[in-house]
PDB file of C-alpha atoms and ligand atoms in Angstrom:
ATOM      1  CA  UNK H   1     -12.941 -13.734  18.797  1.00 90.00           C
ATOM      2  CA  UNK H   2     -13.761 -14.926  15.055  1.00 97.00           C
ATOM      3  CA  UNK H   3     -13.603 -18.590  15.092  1.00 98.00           C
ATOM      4  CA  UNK H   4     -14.443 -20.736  11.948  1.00 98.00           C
ATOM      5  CA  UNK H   5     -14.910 -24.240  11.892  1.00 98.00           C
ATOM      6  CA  UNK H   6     -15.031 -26.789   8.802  1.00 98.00           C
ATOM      7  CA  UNK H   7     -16.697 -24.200   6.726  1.00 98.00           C
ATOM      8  CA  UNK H   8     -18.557 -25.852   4.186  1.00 98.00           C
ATOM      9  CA  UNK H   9     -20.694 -23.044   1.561  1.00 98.00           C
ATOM     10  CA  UNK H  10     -22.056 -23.555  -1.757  1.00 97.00           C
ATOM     11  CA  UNK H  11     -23.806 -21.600  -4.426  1.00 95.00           C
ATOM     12  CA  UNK H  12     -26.215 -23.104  -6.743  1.00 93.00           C
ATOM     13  CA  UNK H  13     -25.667 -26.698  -6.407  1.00 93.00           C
ATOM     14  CA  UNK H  14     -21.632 -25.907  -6.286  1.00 95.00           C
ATOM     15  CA  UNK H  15     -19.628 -26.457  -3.279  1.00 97.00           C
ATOM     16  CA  UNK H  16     -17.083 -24.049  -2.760  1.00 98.00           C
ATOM     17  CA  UNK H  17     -15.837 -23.932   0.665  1.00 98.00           C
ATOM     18  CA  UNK H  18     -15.050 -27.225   1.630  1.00 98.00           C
ATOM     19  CA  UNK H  19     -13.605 -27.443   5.565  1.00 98.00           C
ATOM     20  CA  UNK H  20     -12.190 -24.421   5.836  1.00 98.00           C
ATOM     21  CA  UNK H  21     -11.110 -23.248   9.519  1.00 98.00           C
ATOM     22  CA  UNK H  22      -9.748 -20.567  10.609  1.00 98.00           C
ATOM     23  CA  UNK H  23      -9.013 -18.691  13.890  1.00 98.00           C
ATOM     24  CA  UNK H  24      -8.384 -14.673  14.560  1.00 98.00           C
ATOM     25  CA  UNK H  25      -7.929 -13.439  17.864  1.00 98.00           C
ATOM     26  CA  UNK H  26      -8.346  -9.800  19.271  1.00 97.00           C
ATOM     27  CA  UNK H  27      -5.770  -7.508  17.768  1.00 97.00           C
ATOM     28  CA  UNK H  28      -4.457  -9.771  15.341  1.00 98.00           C
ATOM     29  CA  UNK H  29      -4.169  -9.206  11.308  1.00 97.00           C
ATOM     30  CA  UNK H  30      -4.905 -12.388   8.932  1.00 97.00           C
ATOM     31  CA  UNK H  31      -3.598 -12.074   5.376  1.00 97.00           C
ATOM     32  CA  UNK H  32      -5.749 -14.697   2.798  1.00 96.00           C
ATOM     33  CA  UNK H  33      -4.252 -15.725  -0.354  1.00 95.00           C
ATOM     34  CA  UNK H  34      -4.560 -18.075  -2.805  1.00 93.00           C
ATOM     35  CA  UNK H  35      -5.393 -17.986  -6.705  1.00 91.00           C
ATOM     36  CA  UNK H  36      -8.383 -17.084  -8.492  1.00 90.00           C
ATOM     37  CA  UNK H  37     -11.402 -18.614  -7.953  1.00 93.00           C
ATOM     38  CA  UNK H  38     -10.231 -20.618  -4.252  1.00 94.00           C
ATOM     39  CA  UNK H  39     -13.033 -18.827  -2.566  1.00 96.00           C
ATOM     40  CA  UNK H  40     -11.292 -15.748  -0.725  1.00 94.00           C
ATOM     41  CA  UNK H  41     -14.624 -13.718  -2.036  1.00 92.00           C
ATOM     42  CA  UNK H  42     -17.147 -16.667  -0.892  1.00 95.00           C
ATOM     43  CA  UNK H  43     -15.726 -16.857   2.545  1.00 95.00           C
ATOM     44  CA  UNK H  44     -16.401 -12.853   2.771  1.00 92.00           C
ATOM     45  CA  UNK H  45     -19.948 -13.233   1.273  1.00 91.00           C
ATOM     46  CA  UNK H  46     -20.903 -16.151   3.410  1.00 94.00           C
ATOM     47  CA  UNK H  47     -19.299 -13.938   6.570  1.00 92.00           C
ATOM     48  CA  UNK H  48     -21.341 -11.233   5.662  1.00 87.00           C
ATOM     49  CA  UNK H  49     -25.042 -12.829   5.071  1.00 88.00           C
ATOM     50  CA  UNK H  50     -25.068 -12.467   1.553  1.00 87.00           C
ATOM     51  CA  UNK H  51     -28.148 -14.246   0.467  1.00 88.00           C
ATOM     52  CA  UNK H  52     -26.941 -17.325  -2.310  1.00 92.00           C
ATOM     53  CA  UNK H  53     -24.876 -18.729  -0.248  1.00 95.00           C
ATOM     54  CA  UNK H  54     -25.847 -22.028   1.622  1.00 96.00           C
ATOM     55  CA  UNK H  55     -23.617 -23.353   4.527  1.00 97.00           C
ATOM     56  CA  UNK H  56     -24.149 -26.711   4.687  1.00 97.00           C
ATOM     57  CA  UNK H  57     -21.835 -27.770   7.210  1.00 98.00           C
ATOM     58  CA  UNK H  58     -19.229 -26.058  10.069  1.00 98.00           C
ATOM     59  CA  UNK H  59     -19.947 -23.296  12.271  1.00 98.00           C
ATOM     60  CA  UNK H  60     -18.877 -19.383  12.046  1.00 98.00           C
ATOM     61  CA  UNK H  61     -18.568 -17.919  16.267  1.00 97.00           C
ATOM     62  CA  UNK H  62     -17.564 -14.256  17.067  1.00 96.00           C
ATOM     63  CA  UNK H  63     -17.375 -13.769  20.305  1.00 94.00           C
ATOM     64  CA  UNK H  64     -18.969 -16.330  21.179  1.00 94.00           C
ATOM     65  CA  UNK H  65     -22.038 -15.983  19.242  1.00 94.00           C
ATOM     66  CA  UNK H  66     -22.950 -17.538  16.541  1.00 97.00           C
ATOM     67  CA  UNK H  67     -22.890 -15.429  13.503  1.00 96.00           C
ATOM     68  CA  UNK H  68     -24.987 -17.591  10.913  1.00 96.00           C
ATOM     69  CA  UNK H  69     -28.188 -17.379  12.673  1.00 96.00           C
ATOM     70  CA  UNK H  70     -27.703 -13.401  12.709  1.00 94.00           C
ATOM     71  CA  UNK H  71     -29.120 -11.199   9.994  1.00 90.00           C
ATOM     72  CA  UNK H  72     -26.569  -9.312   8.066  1.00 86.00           C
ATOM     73  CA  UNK H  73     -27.012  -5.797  10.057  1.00 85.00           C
ATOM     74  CA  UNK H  74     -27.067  -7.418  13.302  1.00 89.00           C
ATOM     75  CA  UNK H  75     -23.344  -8.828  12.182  1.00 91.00           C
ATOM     76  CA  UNK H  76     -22.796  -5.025  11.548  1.00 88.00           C
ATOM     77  CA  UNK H  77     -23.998  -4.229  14.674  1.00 88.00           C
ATOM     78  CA  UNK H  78     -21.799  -6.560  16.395  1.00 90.00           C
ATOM     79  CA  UNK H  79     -18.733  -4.496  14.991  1.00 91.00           C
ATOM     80  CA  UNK H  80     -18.089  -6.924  11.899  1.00 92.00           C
ATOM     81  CA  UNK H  81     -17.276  -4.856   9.333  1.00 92.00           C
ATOM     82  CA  UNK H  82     -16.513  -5.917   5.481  1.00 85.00           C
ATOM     83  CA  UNK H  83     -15.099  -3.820   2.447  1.00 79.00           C
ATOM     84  CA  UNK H  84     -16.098  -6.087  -0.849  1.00 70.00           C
ATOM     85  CA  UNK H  85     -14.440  -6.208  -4.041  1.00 61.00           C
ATOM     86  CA  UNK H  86     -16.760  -4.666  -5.875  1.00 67.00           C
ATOM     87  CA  UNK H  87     -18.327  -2.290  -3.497  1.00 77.00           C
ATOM     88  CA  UNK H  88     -22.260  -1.251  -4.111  1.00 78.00           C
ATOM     89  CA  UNK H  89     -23.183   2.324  -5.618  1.00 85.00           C
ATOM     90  CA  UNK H  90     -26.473   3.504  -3.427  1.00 85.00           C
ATOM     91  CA  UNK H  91     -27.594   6.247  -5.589  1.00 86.00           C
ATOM     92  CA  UNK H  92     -29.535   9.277  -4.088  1.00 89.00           C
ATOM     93  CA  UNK H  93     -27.892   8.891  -0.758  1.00 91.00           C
ATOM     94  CA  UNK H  94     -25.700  10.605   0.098  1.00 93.00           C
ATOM     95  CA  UNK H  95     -21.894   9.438   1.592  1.00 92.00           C
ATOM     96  CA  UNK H  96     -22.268  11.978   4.542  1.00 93.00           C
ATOM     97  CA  UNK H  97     -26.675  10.462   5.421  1.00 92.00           C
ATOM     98  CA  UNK H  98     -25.378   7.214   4.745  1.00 91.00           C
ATOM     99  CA  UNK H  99     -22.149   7.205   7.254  1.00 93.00           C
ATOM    100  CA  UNK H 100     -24.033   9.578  10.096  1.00 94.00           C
ATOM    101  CA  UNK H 101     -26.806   6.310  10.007  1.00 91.00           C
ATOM    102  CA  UNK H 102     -24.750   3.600  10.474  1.00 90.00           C
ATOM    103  CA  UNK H 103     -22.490   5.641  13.434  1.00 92.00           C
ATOM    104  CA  UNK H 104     -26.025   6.392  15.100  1.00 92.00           C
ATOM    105  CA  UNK H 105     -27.142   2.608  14.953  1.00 89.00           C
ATOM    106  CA  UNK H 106     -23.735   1.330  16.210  1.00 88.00           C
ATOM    107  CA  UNK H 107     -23.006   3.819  18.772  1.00 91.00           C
ATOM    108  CA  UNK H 108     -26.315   2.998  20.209  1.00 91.00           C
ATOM    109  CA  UNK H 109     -25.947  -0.526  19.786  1.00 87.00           C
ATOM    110  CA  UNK H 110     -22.376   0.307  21.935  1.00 86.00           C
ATOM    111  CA  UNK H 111     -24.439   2.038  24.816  1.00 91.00           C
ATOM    112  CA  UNK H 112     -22.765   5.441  23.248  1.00 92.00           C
ATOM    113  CA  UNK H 113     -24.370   8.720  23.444  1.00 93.00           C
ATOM    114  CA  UNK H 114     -25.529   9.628  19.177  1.00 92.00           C
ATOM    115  CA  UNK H 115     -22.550  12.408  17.691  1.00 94.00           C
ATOM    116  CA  UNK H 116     -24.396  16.163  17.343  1.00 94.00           C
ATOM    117  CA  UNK H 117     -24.259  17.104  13.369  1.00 93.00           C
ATOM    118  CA  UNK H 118     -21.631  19.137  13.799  1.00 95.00           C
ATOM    119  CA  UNK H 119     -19.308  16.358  15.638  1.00 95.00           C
ATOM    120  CA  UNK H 120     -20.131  14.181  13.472  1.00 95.00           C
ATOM    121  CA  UNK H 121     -19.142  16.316  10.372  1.00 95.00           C
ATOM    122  CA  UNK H 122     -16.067  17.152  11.847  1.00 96.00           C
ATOM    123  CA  UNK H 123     -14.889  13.539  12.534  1.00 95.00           C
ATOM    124  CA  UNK H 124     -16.007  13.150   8.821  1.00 96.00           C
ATOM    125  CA  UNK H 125     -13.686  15.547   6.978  1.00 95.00           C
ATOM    126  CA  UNK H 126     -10.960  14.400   9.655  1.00 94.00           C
ATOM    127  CA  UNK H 127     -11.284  10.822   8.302  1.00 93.00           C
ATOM    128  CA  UNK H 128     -11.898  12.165   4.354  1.00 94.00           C
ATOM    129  CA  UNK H 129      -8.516  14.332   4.824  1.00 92.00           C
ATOM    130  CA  UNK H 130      -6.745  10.609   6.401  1.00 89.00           C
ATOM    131  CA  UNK H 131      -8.595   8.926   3.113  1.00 89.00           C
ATOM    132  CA  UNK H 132      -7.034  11.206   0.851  1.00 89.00           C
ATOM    133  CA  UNK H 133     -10.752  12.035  -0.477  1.00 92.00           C
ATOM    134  CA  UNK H 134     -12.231  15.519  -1.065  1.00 95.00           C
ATOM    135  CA  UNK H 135     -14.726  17.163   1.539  1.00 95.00           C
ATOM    136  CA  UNK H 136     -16.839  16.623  -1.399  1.00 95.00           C
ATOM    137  CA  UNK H 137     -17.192  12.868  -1.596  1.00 94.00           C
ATOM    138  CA  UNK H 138     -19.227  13.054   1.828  1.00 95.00           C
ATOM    139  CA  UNK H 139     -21.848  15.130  -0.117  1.00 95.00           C
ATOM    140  CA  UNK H 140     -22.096  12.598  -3.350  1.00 94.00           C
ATOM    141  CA  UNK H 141     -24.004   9.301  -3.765  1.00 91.00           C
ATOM    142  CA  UNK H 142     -22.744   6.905  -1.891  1.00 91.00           C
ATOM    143  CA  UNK H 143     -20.097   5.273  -4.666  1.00 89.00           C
ATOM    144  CA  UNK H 144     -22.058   6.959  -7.294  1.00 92.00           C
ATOM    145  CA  UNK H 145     -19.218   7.360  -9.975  1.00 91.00           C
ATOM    146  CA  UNK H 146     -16.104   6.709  -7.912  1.00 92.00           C
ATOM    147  CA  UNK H 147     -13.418   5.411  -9.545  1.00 88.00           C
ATOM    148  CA  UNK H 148     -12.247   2.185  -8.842  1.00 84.00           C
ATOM    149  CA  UNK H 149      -9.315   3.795  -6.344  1.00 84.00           C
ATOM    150  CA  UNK H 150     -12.064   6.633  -5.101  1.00 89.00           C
ATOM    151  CA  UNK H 151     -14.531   3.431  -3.885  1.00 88.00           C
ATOM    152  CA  UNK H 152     -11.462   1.766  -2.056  1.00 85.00           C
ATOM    153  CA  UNK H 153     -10.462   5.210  -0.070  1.00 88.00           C
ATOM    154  CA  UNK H 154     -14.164   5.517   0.005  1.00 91.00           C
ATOM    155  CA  UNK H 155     -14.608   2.234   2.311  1.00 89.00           C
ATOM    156  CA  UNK H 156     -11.311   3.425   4.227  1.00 89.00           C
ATOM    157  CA  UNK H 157     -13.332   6.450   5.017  1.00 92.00           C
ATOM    158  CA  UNK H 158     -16.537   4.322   6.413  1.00 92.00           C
ATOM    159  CA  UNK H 159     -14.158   1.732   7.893  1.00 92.00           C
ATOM    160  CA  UNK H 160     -12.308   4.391  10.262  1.00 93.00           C
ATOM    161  CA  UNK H 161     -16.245   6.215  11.239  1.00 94.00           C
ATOM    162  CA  UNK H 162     -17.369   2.866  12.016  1.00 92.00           C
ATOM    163  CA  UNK H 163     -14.591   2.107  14.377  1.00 92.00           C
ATOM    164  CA  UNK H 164     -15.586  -1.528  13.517  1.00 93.00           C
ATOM    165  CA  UNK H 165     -13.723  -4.662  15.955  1.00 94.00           C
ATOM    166  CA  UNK H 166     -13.419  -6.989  13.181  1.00 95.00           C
ATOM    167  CA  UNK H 167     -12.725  -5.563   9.198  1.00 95.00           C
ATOM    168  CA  UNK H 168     -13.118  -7.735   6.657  1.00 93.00           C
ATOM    169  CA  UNK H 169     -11.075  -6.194   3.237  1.00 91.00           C
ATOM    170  CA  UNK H 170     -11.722  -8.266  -0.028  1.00 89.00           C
ATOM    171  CA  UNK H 171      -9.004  -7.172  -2.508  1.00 82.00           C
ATOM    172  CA  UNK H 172      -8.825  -4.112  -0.995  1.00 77.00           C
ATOM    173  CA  UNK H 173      -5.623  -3.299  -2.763  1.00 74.00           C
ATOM    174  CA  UNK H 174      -6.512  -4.104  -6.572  1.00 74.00           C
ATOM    175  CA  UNK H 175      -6.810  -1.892  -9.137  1.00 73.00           C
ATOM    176  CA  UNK H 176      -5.194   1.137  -6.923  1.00 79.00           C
ATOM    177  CA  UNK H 177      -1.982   2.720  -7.635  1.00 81.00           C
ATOM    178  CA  UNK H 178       1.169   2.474  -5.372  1.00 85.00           C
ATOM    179  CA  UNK H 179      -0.291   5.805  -3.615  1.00 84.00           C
ATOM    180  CA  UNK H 180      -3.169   5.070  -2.960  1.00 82.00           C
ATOM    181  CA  UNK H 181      -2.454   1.464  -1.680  1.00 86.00           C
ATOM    182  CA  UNK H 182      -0.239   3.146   1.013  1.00 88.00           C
ATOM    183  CA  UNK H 183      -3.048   5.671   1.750  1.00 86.00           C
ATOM    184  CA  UNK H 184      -5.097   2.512   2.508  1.00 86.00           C
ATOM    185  CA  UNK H 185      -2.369   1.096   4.032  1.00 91.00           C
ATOM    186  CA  UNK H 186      -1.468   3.536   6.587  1.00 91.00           C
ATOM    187  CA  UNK H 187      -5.343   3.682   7.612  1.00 90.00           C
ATOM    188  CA  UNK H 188      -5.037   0.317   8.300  1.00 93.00           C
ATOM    189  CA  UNK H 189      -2.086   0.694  10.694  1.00 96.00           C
ATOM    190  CA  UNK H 190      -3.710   3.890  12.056  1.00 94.00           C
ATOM    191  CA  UNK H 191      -6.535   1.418  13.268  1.00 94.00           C
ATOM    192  CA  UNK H 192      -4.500  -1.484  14.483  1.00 97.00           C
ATOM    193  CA  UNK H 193      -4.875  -1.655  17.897  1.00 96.00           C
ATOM    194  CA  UNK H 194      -4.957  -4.811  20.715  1.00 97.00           C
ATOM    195  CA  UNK H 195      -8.665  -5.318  20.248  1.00 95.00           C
ATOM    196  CA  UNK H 196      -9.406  -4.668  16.267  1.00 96.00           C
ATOM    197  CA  UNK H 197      -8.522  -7.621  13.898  1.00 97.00           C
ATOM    198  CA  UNK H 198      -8.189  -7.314  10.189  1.00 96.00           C
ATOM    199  CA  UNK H 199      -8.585 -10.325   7.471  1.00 96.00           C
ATOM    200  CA  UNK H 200      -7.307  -9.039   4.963  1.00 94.00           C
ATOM    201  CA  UNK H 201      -7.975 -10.899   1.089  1.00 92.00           C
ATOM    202  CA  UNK H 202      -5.640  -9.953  -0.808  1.00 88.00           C
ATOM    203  CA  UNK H 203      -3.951 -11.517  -4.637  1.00 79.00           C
ATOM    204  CA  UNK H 204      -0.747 -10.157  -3.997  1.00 78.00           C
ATOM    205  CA  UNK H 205       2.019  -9.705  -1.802  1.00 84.00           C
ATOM    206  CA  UNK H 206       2.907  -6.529  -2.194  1.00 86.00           C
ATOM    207  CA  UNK H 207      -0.326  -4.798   0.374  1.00 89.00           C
ATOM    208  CA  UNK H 208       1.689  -6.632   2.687  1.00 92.00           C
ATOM    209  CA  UNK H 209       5.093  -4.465   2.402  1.00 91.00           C
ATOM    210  CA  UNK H 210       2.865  -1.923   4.148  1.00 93.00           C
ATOM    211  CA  UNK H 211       0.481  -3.884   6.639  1.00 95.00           C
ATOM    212  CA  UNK H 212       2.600  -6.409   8.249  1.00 95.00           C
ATOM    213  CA  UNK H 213      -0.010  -9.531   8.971  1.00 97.00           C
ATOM    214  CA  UNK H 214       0.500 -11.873  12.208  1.00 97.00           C
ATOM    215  CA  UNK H 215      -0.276 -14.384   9.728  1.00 98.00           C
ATOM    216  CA  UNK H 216      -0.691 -15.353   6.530  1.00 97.00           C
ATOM    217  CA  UNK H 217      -3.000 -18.080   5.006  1.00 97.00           C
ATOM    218  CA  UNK H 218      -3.488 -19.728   1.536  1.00 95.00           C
ATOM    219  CA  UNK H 219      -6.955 -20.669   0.418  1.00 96.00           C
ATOM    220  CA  UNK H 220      -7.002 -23.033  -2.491  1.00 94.00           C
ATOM    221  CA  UNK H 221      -9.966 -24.921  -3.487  1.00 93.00           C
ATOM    222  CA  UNK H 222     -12.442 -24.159  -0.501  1.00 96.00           C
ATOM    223  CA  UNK H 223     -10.075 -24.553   2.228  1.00 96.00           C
ATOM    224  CA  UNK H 224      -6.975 -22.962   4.440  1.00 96.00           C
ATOM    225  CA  UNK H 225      -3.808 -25.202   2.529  1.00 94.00           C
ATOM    226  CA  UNK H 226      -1.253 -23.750   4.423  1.00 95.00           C
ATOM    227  CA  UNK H 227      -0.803 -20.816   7.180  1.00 96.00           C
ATOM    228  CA  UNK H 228       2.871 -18.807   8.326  1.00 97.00           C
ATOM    229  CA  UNK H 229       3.939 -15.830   9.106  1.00 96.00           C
ATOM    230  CA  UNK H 230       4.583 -13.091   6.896  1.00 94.00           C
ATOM    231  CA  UNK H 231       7.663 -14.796   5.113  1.00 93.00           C
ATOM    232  CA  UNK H 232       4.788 -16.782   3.463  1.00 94.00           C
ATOM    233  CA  UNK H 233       3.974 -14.169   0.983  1.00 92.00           C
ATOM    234  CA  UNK H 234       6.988 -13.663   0.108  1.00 91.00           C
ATOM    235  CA  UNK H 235       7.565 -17.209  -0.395  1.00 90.00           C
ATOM    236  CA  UNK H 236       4.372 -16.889  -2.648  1.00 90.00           C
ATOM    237  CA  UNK H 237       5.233 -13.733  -4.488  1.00 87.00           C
ATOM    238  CA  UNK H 238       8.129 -15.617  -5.355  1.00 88.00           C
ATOM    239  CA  UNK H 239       7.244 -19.557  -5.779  1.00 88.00           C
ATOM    240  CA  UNK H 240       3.273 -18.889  -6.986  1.00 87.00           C
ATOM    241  CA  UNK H 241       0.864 -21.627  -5.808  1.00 86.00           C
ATOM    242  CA  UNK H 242       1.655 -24.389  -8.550  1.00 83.00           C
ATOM    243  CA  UNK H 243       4.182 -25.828  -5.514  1.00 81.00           C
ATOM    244  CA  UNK H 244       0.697 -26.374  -3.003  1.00 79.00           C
ATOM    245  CA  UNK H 245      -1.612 -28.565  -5.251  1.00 75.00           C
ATOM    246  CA  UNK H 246       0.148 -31.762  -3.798  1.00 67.00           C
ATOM    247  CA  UNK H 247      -1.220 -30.676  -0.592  1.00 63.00           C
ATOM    248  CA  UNK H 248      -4.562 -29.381  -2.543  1.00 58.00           C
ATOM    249  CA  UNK H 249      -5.424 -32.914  -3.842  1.00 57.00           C
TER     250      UNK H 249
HETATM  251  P1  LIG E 301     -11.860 -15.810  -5.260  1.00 82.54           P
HETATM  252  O1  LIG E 301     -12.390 -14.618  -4.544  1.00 82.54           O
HETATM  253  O2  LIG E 301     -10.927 -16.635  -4.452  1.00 82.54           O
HETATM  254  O3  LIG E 301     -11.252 -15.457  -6.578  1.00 82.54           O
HETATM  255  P2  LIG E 301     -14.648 -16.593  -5.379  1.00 82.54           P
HETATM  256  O4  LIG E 301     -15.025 -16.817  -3.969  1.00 82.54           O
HETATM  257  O5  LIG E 301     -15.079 -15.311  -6.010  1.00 82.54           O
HETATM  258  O6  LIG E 301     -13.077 -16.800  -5.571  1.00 82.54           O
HETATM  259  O7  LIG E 301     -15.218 -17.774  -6.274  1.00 82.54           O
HETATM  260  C1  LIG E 301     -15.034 -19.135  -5.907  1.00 82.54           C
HETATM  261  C2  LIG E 301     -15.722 -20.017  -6.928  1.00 82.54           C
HETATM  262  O8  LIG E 301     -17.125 -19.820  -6.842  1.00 82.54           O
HETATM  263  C3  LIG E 301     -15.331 -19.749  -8.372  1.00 82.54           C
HETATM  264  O9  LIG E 301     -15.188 -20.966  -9.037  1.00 82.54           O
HETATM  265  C4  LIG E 301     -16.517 -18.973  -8.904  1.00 82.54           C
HETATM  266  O10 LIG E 301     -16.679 -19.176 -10.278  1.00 82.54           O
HETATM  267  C5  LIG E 301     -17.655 -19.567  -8.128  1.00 82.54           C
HETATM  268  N1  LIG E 301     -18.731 -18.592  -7.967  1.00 82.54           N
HETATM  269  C6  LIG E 301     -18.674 -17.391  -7.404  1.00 82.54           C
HETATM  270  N2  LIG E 301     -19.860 -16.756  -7.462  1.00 82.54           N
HETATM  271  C7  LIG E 301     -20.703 -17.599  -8.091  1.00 82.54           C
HETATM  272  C8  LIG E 301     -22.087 -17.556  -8.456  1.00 82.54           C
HETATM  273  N3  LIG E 301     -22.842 -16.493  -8.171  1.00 82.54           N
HETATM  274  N4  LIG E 301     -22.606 -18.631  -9.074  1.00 82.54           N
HETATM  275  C9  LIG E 301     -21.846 -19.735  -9.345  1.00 82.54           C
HETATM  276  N5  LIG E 301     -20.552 -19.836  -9.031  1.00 82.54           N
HETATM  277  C10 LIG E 301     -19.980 -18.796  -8.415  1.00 82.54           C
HETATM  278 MG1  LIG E 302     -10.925 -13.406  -7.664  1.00 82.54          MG
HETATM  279 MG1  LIG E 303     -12.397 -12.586  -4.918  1.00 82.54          MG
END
């Protein structure tokens, strides 16, 4: 469904993906590592449509189409979905206008019949209560003076209303405590299905005791280095990456 082809992306006159492919069918989870600065945020930023990011070379398809010459809501639309690192505050609107606006324009992009208010509010504290977030959060500004932990449940909660075919998590697991990671964790698995695929970005091994990925890949210096299974991260956790820059240069 996601295919990626000799990805090249730069910022500024910088290149920073250099050739990087990569392949995700329906149903499958993708785990990226690889150290600081290899590009694991890039890759999401240049999926997404951020603007300040060139490709220069390589093509992005998801199912079929291809998703560089779509605007960034029209890559929403096509159920691509992506939690950042550092996720946005939108002050003044609320979590609960915010979410009930984005179901509306992908359920009708889907053909689906809009959720009534009260549907919709009721699917909303069901997926708060599965976040681990108070009823309350759907009233507040969107991220408007979460915590760092309350903005990762936070995109949990918009991730399981969005019902999205393809998630995208950037470090979805730093900075949160061993409970919440599971909370996160578990939503994740509560999603998994044989047509939604996760990427998930992540610096450490130890999201992956609780989401077991189909594979694992490491990015280092623009591009895919290596790819396994799961015993890959552990291999990681264990080994860092000093033992991959042969294969780097
Ligand atoms: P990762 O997520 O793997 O830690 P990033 O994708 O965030 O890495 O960054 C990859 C490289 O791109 C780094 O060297 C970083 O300094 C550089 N970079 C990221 N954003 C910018 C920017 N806005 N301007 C210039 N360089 C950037
Ligand atoms: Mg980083
Ligand atoms: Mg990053």
């Amino acid at each position: 469904m996601l295919v990626i082809e000799n990805l090249h992306a730069r910022i500024g006159d910088e290149d920073i993906l250099k050739g990087l492919s990569l392949t995700v069918k329906p149903g499958e989870v993708h785990a990226i590592m690889g150290p600081n600065g290899s590009g694991k945020s890039t890759l999401g930023h240049v999926l997404s449509g951020r603007p300040g990011y060139e490709v220069t070379a390589g093509t992005i398809t998801y199912n079929g189409e291809d998703v560089l010459a779509l605007e960034t809501e029209e890559r929403a639309r096509q159920g691509i979905f992506l939690a950042f690192q550092y996720p946005v505050e939108i002050p003044g609107v609320s979590n609960m206008e915010f979410l009930k606006a984005s179901v509306d324009i992908l359920r009708e992009h889907r053909g689906e019949e809009a959720l009534d208010a009260v549907t919709f509010m009721k699917r909303a504290r069901e997926a708060c209560t599965l976040a681990n977030l108070d009823h309350s959060f759907l009233k507040r500004g969107v991220n408007e003076g979460f915590s760092g932990g309350e903005k990762k449940r936070n995109e949990l909660l918009q991730m399981m209303l969005l019902e999205p075919s393809l998630a995208i998590l950037d470090e979805t697991d730093s900075g949160l405590d061993i409970d919440a990671l599971q909370v996160v964790a578990e939503g994740v698995n509560n999603m998994r299905n044989d047509t939604r695929s996760f990427v998930l970005v992540t610096h450490y091994q130890r999201l992956l005791n609780f989401i077991k990925p189909d594979y694992v890949h490491v990015l280092a210096d623009g591009r895919i280095v290596r790819s396994g299974d799961a015993s890959l991260a552990l291999h990681l956790e264990e080994h860092g990456y000093a033992w991959l820059d042969d294969e780097v240069a």
